[in-house]
PDB file of C-alpha atoms in Angstrom:
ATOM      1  CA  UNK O  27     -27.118 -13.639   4.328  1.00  0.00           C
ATOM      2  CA  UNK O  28     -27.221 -10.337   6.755  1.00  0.00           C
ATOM      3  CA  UNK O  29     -24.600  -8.577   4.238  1.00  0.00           C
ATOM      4  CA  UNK O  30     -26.770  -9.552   1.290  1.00  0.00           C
ATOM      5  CA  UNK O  31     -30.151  -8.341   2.841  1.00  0.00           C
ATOM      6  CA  UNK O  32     -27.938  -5.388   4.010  1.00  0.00           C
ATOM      7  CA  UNK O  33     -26.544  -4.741   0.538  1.00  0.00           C
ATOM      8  CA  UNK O  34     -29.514  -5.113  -1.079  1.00  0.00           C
ATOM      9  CA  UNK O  35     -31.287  -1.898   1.300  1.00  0.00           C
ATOM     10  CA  UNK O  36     -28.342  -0.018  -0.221  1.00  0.00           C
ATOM     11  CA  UNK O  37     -28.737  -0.588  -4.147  1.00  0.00           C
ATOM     12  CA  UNK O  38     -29.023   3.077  -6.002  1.00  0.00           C
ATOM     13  CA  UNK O  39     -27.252   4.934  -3.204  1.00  0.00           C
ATOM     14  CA  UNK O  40     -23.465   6.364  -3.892  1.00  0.00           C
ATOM     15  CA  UNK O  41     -20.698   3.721  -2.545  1.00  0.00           C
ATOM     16  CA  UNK O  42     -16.877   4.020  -2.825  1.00  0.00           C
ATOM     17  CA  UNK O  43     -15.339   0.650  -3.061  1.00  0.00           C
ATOM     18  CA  UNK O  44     -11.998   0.564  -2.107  1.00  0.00           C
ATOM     19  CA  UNK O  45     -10.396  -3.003  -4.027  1.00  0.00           C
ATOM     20  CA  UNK O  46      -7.604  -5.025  -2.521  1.00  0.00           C
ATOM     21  CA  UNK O  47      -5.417  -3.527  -4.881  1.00  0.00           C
ATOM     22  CA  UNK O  48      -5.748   0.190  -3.437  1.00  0.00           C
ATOM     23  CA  UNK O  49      -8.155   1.354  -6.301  1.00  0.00           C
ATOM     24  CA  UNK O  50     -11.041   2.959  -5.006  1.00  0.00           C
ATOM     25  CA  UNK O  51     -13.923   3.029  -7.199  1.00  0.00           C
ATOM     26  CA  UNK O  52     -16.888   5.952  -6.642  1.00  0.00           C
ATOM     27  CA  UNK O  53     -20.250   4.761  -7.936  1.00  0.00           C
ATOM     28  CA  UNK O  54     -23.602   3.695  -7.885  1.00  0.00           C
ATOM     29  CA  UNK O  55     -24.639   0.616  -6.203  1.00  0.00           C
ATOM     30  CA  UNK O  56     -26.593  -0.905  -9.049  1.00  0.00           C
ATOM     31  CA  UNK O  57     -26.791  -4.657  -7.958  1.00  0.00           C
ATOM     32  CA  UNK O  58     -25.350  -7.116  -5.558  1.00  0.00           C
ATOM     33  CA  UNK O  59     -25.383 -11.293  -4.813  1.00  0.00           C
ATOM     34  CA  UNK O  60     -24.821 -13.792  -2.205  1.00  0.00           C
ATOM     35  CA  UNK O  61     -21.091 -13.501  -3.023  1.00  0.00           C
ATOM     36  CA  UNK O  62     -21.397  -9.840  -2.231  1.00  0.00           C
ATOM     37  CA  UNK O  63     -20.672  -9.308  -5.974  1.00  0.00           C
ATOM     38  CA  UNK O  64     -21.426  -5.629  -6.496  1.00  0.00           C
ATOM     39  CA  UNK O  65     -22.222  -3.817  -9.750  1.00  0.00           C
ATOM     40  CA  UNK O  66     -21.910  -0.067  -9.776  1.00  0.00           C
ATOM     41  CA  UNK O  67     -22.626   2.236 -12.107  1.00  0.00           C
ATOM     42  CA  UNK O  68     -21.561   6.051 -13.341  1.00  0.00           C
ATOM     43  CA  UNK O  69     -18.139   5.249 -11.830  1.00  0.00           C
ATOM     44  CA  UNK O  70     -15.210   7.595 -11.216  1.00  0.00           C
ATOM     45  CA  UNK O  71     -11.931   6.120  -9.880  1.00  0.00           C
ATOM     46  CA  UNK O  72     -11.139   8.325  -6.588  1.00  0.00           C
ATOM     47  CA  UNK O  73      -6.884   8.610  -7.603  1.00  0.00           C
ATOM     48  CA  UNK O  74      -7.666   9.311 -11.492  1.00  0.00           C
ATOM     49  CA  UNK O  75      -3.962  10.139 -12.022  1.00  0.00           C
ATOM     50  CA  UNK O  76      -2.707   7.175 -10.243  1.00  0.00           C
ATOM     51  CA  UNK O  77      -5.325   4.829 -11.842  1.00  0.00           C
ATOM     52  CA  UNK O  78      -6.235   6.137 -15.042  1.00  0.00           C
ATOM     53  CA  UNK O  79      -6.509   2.219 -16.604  1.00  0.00           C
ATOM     54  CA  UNK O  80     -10.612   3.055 -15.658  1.00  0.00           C
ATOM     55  CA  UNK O  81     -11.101   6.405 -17.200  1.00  0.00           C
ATOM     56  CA  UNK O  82     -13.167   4.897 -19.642  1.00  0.00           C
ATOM     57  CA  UNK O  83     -15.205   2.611 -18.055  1.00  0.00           C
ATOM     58  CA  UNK O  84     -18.473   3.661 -17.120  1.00  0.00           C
ATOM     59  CA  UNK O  85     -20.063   0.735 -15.253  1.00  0.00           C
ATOM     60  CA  UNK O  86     -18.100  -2.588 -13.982  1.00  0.00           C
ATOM     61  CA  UNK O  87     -19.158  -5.814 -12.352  1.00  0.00           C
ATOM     62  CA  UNK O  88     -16.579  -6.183  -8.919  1.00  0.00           C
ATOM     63  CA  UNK O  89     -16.045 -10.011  -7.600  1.00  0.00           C
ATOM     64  CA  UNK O  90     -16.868  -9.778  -4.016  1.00  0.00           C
ATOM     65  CA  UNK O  91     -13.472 -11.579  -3.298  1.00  0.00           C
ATOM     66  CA  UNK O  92     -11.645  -8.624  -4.084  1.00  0.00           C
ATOM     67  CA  UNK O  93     -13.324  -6.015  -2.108  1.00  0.00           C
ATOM     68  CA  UNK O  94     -11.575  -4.448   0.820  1.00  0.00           C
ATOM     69  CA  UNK O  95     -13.794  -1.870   2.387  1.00  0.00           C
ATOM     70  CA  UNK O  96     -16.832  -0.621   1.071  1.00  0.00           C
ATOM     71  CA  UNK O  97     -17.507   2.973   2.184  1.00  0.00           C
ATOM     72  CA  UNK O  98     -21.649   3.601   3.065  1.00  0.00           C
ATOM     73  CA  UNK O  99     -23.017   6.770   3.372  1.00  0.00           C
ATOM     74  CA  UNK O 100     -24.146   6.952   7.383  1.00  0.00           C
ATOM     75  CA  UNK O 101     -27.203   8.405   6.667  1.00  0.00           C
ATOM     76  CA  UNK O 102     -29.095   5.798   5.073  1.00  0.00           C
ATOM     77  CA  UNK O 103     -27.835   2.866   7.211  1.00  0.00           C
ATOM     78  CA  UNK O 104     -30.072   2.048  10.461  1.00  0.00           C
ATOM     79  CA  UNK O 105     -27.473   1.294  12.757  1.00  0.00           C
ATOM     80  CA  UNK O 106     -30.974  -0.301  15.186  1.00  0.00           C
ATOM     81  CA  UNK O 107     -31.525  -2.047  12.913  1.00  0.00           C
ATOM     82  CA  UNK O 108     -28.168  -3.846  11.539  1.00  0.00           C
ATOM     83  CA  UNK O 109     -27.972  -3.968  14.876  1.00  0.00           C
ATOM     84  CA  UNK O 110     -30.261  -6.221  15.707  1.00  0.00           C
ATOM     85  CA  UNK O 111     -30.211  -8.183  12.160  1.00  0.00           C
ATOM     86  CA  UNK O 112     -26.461  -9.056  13.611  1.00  0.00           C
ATOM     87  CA  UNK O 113     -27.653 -10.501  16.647  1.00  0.00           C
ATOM     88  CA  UNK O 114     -30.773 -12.502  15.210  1.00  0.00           C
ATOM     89  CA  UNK O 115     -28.209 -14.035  12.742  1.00  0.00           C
ATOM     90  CA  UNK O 116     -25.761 -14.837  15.509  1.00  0.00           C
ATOM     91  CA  UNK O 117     -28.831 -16.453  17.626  1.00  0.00           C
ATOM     92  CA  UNK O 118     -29.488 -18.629  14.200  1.00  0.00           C
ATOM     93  CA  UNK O 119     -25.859 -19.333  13.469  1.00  0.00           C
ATOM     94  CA  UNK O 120     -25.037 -20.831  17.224  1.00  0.00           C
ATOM     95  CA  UNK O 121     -28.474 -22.553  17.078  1.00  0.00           C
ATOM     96  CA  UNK O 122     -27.556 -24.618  13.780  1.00  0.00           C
ATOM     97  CA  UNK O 123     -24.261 -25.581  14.853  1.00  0.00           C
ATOM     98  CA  UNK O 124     -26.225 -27.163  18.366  1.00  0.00           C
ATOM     99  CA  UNK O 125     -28.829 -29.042  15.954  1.00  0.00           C
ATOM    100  CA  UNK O 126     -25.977 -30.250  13.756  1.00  0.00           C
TER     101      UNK O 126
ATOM    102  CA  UNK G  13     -23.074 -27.306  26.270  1.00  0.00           C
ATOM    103  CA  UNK G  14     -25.080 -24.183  27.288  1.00  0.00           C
ATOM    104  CA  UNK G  15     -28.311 -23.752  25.894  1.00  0.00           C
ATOM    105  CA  UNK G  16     -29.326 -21.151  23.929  1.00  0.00           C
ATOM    106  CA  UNK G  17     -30.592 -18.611  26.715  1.00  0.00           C
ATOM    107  CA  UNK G  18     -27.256 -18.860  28.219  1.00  0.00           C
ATOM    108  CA  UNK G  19     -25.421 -18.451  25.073  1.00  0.00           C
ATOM    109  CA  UNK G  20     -27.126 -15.067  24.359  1.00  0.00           C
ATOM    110  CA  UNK G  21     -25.002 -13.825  27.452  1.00  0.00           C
ATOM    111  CA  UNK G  22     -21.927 -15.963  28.408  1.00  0.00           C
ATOM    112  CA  UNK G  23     -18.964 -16.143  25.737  1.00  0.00           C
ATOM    113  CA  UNK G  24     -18.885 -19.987  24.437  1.00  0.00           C
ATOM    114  CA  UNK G  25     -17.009 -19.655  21.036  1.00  0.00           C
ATOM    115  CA  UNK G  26     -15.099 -17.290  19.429  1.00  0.00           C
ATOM    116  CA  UNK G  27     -17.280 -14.899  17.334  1.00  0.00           C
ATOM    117  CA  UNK G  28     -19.806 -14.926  20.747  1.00  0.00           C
ATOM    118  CA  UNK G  29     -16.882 -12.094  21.708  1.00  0.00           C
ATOM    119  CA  UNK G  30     -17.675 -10.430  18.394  1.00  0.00           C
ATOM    120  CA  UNK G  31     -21.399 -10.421  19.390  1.00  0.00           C
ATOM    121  CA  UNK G  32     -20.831  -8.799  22.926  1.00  0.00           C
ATOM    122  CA  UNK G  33     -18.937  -6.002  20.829  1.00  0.00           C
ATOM    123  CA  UNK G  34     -22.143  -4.677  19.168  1.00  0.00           C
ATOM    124  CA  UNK G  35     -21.858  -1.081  19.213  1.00  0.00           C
ATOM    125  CA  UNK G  36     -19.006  -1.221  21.535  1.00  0.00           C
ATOM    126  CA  UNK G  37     -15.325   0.153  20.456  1.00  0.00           C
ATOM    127  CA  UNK G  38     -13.208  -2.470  19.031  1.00  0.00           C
ATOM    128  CA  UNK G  39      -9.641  -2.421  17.315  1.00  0.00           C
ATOM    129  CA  UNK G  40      -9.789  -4.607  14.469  1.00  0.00           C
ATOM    130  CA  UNK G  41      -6.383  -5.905  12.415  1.00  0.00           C
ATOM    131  CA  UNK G  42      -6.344  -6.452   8.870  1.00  0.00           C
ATOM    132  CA  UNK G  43      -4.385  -7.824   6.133  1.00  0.00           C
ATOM    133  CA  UNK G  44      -2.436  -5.256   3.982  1.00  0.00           C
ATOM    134  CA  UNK G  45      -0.260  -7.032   2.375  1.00  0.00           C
ATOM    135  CA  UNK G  46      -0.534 -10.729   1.098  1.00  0.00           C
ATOM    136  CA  UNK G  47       2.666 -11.686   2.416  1.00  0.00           C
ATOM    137  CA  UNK G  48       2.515 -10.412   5.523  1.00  0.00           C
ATOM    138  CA  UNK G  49      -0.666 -12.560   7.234  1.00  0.00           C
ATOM    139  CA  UNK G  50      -0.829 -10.294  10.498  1.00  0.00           C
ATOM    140  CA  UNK G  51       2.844  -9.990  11.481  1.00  0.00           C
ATOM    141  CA  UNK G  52       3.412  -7.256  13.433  1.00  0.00           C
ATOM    142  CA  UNK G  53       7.012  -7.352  12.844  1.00  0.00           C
ATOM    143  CA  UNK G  54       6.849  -4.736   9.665  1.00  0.00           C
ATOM    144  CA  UNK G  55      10.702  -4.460   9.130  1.00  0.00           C
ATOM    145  CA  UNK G  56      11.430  -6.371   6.726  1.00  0.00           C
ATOM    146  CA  UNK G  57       8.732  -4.795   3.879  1.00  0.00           C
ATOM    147  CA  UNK G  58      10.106  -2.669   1.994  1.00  0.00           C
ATOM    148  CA  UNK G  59       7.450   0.614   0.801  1.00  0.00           C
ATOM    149  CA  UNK G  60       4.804  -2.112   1.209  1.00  0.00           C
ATOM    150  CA  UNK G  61       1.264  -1.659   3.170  1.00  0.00           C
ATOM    151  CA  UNK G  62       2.678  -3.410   6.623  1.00  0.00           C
ATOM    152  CA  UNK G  63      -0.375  -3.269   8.777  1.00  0.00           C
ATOM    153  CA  UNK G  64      -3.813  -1.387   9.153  1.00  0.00           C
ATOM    154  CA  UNK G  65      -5.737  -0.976  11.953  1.00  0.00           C
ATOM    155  CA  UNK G  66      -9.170   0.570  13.081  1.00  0.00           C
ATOM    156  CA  UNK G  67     -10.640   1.481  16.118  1.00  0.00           C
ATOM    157  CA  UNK G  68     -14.523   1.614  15.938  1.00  0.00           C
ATOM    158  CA  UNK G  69     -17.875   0.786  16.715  1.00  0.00           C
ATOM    159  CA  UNK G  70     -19.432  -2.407  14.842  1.00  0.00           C
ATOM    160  CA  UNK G  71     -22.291  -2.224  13.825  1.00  0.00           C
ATOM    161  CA  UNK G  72     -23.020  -5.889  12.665  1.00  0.00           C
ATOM    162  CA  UNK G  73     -20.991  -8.987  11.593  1.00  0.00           C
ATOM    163  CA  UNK G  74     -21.194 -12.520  10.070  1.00  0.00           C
ATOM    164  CA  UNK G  75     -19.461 -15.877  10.727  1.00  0.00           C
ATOM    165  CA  UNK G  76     -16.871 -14.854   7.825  1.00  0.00           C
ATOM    166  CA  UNK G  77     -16.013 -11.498  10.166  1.00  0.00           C
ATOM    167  CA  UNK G  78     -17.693  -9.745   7.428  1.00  0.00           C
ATOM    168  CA  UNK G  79     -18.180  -6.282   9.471  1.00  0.00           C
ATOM    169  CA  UNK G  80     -20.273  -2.995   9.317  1.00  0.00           C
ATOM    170  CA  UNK G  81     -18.403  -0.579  11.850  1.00  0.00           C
ATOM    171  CA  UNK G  82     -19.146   3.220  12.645  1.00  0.00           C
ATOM    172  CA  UNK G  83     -17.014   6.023  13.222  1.00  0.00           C
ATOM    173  CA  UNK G  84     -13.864   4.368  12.175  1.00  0.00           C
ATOM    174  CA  UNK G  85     -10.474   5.669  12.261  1.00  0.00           C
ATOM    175  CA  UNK G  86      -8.248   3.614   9.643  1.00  0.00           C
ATOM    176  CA  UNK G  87      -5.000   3.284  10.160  1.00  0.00           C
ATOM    177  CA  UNK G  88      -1.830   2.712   7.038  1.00  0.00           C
ATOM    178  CA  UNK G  89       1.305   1.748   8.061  1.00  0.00           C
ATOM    179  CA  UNK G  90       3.566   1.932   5.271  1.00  0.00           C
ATOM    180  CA  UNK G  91       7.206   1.588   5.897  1.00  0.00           C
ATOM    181  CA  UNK G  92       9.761   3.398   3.555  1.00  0.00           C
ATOM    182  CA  UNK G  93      13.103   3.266   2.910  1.00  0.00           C
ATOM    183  CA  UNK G  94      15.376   6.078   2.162  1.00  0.00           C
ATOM    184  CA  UNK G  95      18.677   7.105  -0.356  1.00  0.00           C
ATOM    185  CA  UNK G  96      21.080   5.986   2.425  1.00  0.00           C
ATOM    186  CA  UNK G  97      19.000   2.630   3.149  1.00  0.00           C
ATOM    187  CA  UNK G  98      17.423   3.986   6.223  1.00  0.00           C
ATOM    188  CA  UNK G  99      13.847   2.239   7.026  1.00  0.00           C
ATOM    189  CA  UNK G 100      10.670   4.375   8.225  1.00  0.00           C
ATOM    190  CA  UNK G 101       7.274   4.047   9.382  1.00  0.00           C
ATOM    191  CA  UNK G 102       5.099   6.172   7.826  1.00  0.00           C
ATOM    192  CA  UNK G 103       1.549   6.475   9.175  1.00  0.00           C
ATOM    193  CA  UNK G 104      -1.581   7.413   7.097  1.00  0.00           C
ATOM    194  CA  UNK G 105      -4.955   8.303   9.174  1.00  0.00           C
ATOM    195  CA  UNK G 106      -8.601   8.484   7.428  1.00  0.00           C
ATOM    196  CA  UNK G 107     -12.027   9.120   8.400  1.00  0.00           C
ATOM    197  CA  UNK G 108     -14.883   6.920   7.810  1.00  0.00           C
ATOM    198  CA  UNK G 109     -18.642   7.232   9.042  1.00  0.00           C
ATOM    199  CA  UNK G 110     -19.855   3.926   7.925  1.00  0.00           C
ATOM    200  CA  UNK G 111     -17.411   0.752   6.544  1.00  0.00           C
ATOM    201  CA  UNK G 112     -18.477  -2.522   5.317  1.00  0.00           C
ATOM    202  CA  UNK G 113     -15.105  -4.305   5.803  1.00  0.00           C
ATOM    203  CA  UNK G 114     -15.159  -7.323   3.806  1.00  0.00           C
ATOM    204  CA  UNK G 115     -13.714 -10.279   6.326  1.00  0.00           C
ATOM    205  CA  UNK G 116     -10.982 -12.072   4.652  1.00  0.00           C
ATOM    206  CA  UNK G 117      -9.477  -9.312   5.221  1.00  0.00           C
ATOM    207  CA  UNK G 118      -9.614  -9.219   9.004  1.00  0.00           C
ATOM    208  CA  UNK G 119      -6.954 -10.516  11.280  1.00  0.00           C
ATOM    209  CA  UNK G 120      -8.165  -9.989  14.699  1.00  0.00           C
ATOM    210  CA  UNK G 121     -10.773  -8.404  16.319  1.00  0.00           C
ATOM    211  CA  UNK G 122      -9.975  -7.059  20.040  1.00  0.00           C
ATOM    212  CA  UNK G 123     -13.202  -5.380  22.495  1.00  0.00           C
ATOM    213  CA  UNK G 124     -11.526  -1.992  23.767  1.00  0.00           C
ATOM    214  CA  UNK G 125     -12.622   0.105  26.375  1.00  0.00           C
ATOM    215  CA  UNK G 126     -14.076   3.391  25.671  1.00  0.00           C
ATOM    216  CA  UNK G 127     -11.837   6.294  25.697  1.00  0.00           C
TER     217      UNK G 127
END
């Protein structure tokens, strides 16, 4: 849930997506789901030449699964923050698997 | 079993190494190539991705090793093989401020000290 929540403080900021096939994909983070789906918008494929299958395409839907890295601009994550969201989900995660 | 004020400083399972790593320098290991699953013995690919590997700051993380790191230095290893047969490792290097790294791609995550 902490990528989600994270994800979600990022929508209609510029992300590069870089797939498990190499392709990375420049857009804008439009939407994203508990599967860390992502939708992006006014996309641009960084290696046009290499790629050019997604000249065309102006928006796509990604399935989470294939997603290797998604590049953030620094400036709008609080690092405190995640910070501390990390640990408060790691204090929940170790206290579930005691109670069950 | 330690109790939960204990936990939040002693190491009792694996990711609690993870958490002690918050904004501390780690190398992580990832997958490049399907067939490879984390071998470090790269010889045998042929102009494949063999390995990548990072050394960073995380940021945050999740129980699928889902990560957020800072300042990361990504590592390619690519190894390529000449006219006369002749295999070499070729190294790409790029620059990242801020990576989500999604964590099925992760291998292993090691704490290193600062340098």
């Amino acid at each position: 849930m902490l990528f989600f929540s994270f994800f979600k403080t990022l929508v209609d900021h510029p992300v590069t997506v870089e797939l498990k096939n190499d392709i990375s994909i420049r857009g804008t983070l439009k939407s994203v789901d508990q599967f860390l789906n992502i939708k992006l918008d006014d996309i641009s494929v960084v290696e046009e030449v290499k790629y050019p299958h997604l000249s065309s395409v102006k928006n796509v839907f990604i399935r989470g699964s294939v997603v290797r890295y998604v590049h953030l601009p620094g400036s709008v994550v609080d690092t405190a923050l995640l910070e501390d969201a990390a640990r408060r989900e790691a204090a929940q995660a170790s206290a579930k698997a005691k109670a069950g | 079993m330690a109790d939960a004020e204990q936990t939040e400083s002693a190491p009792s399972e694996p990711l609690d190494l993870v958490r002690l790593s918050l904004d501390e320098m780690v190398f992580v290991k990832l997958r490049g190539d399907r067939e490879l699953k984390g071998r470090l013995h790269v010889r045998k690919l042929h102009n494949a991705i063999a390995r990548e590997s990072r050394l960073t700051v995380v940021q945050a993380y999740d129980s699928h090793c889902n990560l957020v790191l800072g300042d990361v230095e990504e590592t390619v290893y690519t190894v390529e093989e000449d006219e006369d047969g002749e295999e070499s490792v070729k190294t790409l290097k790029k620059q990242s401020e801020m990576l989500f790294v999604r964590g099925d791609s992760v291998v292993l995550i090691s704490p290193q000290p600062n340098t």
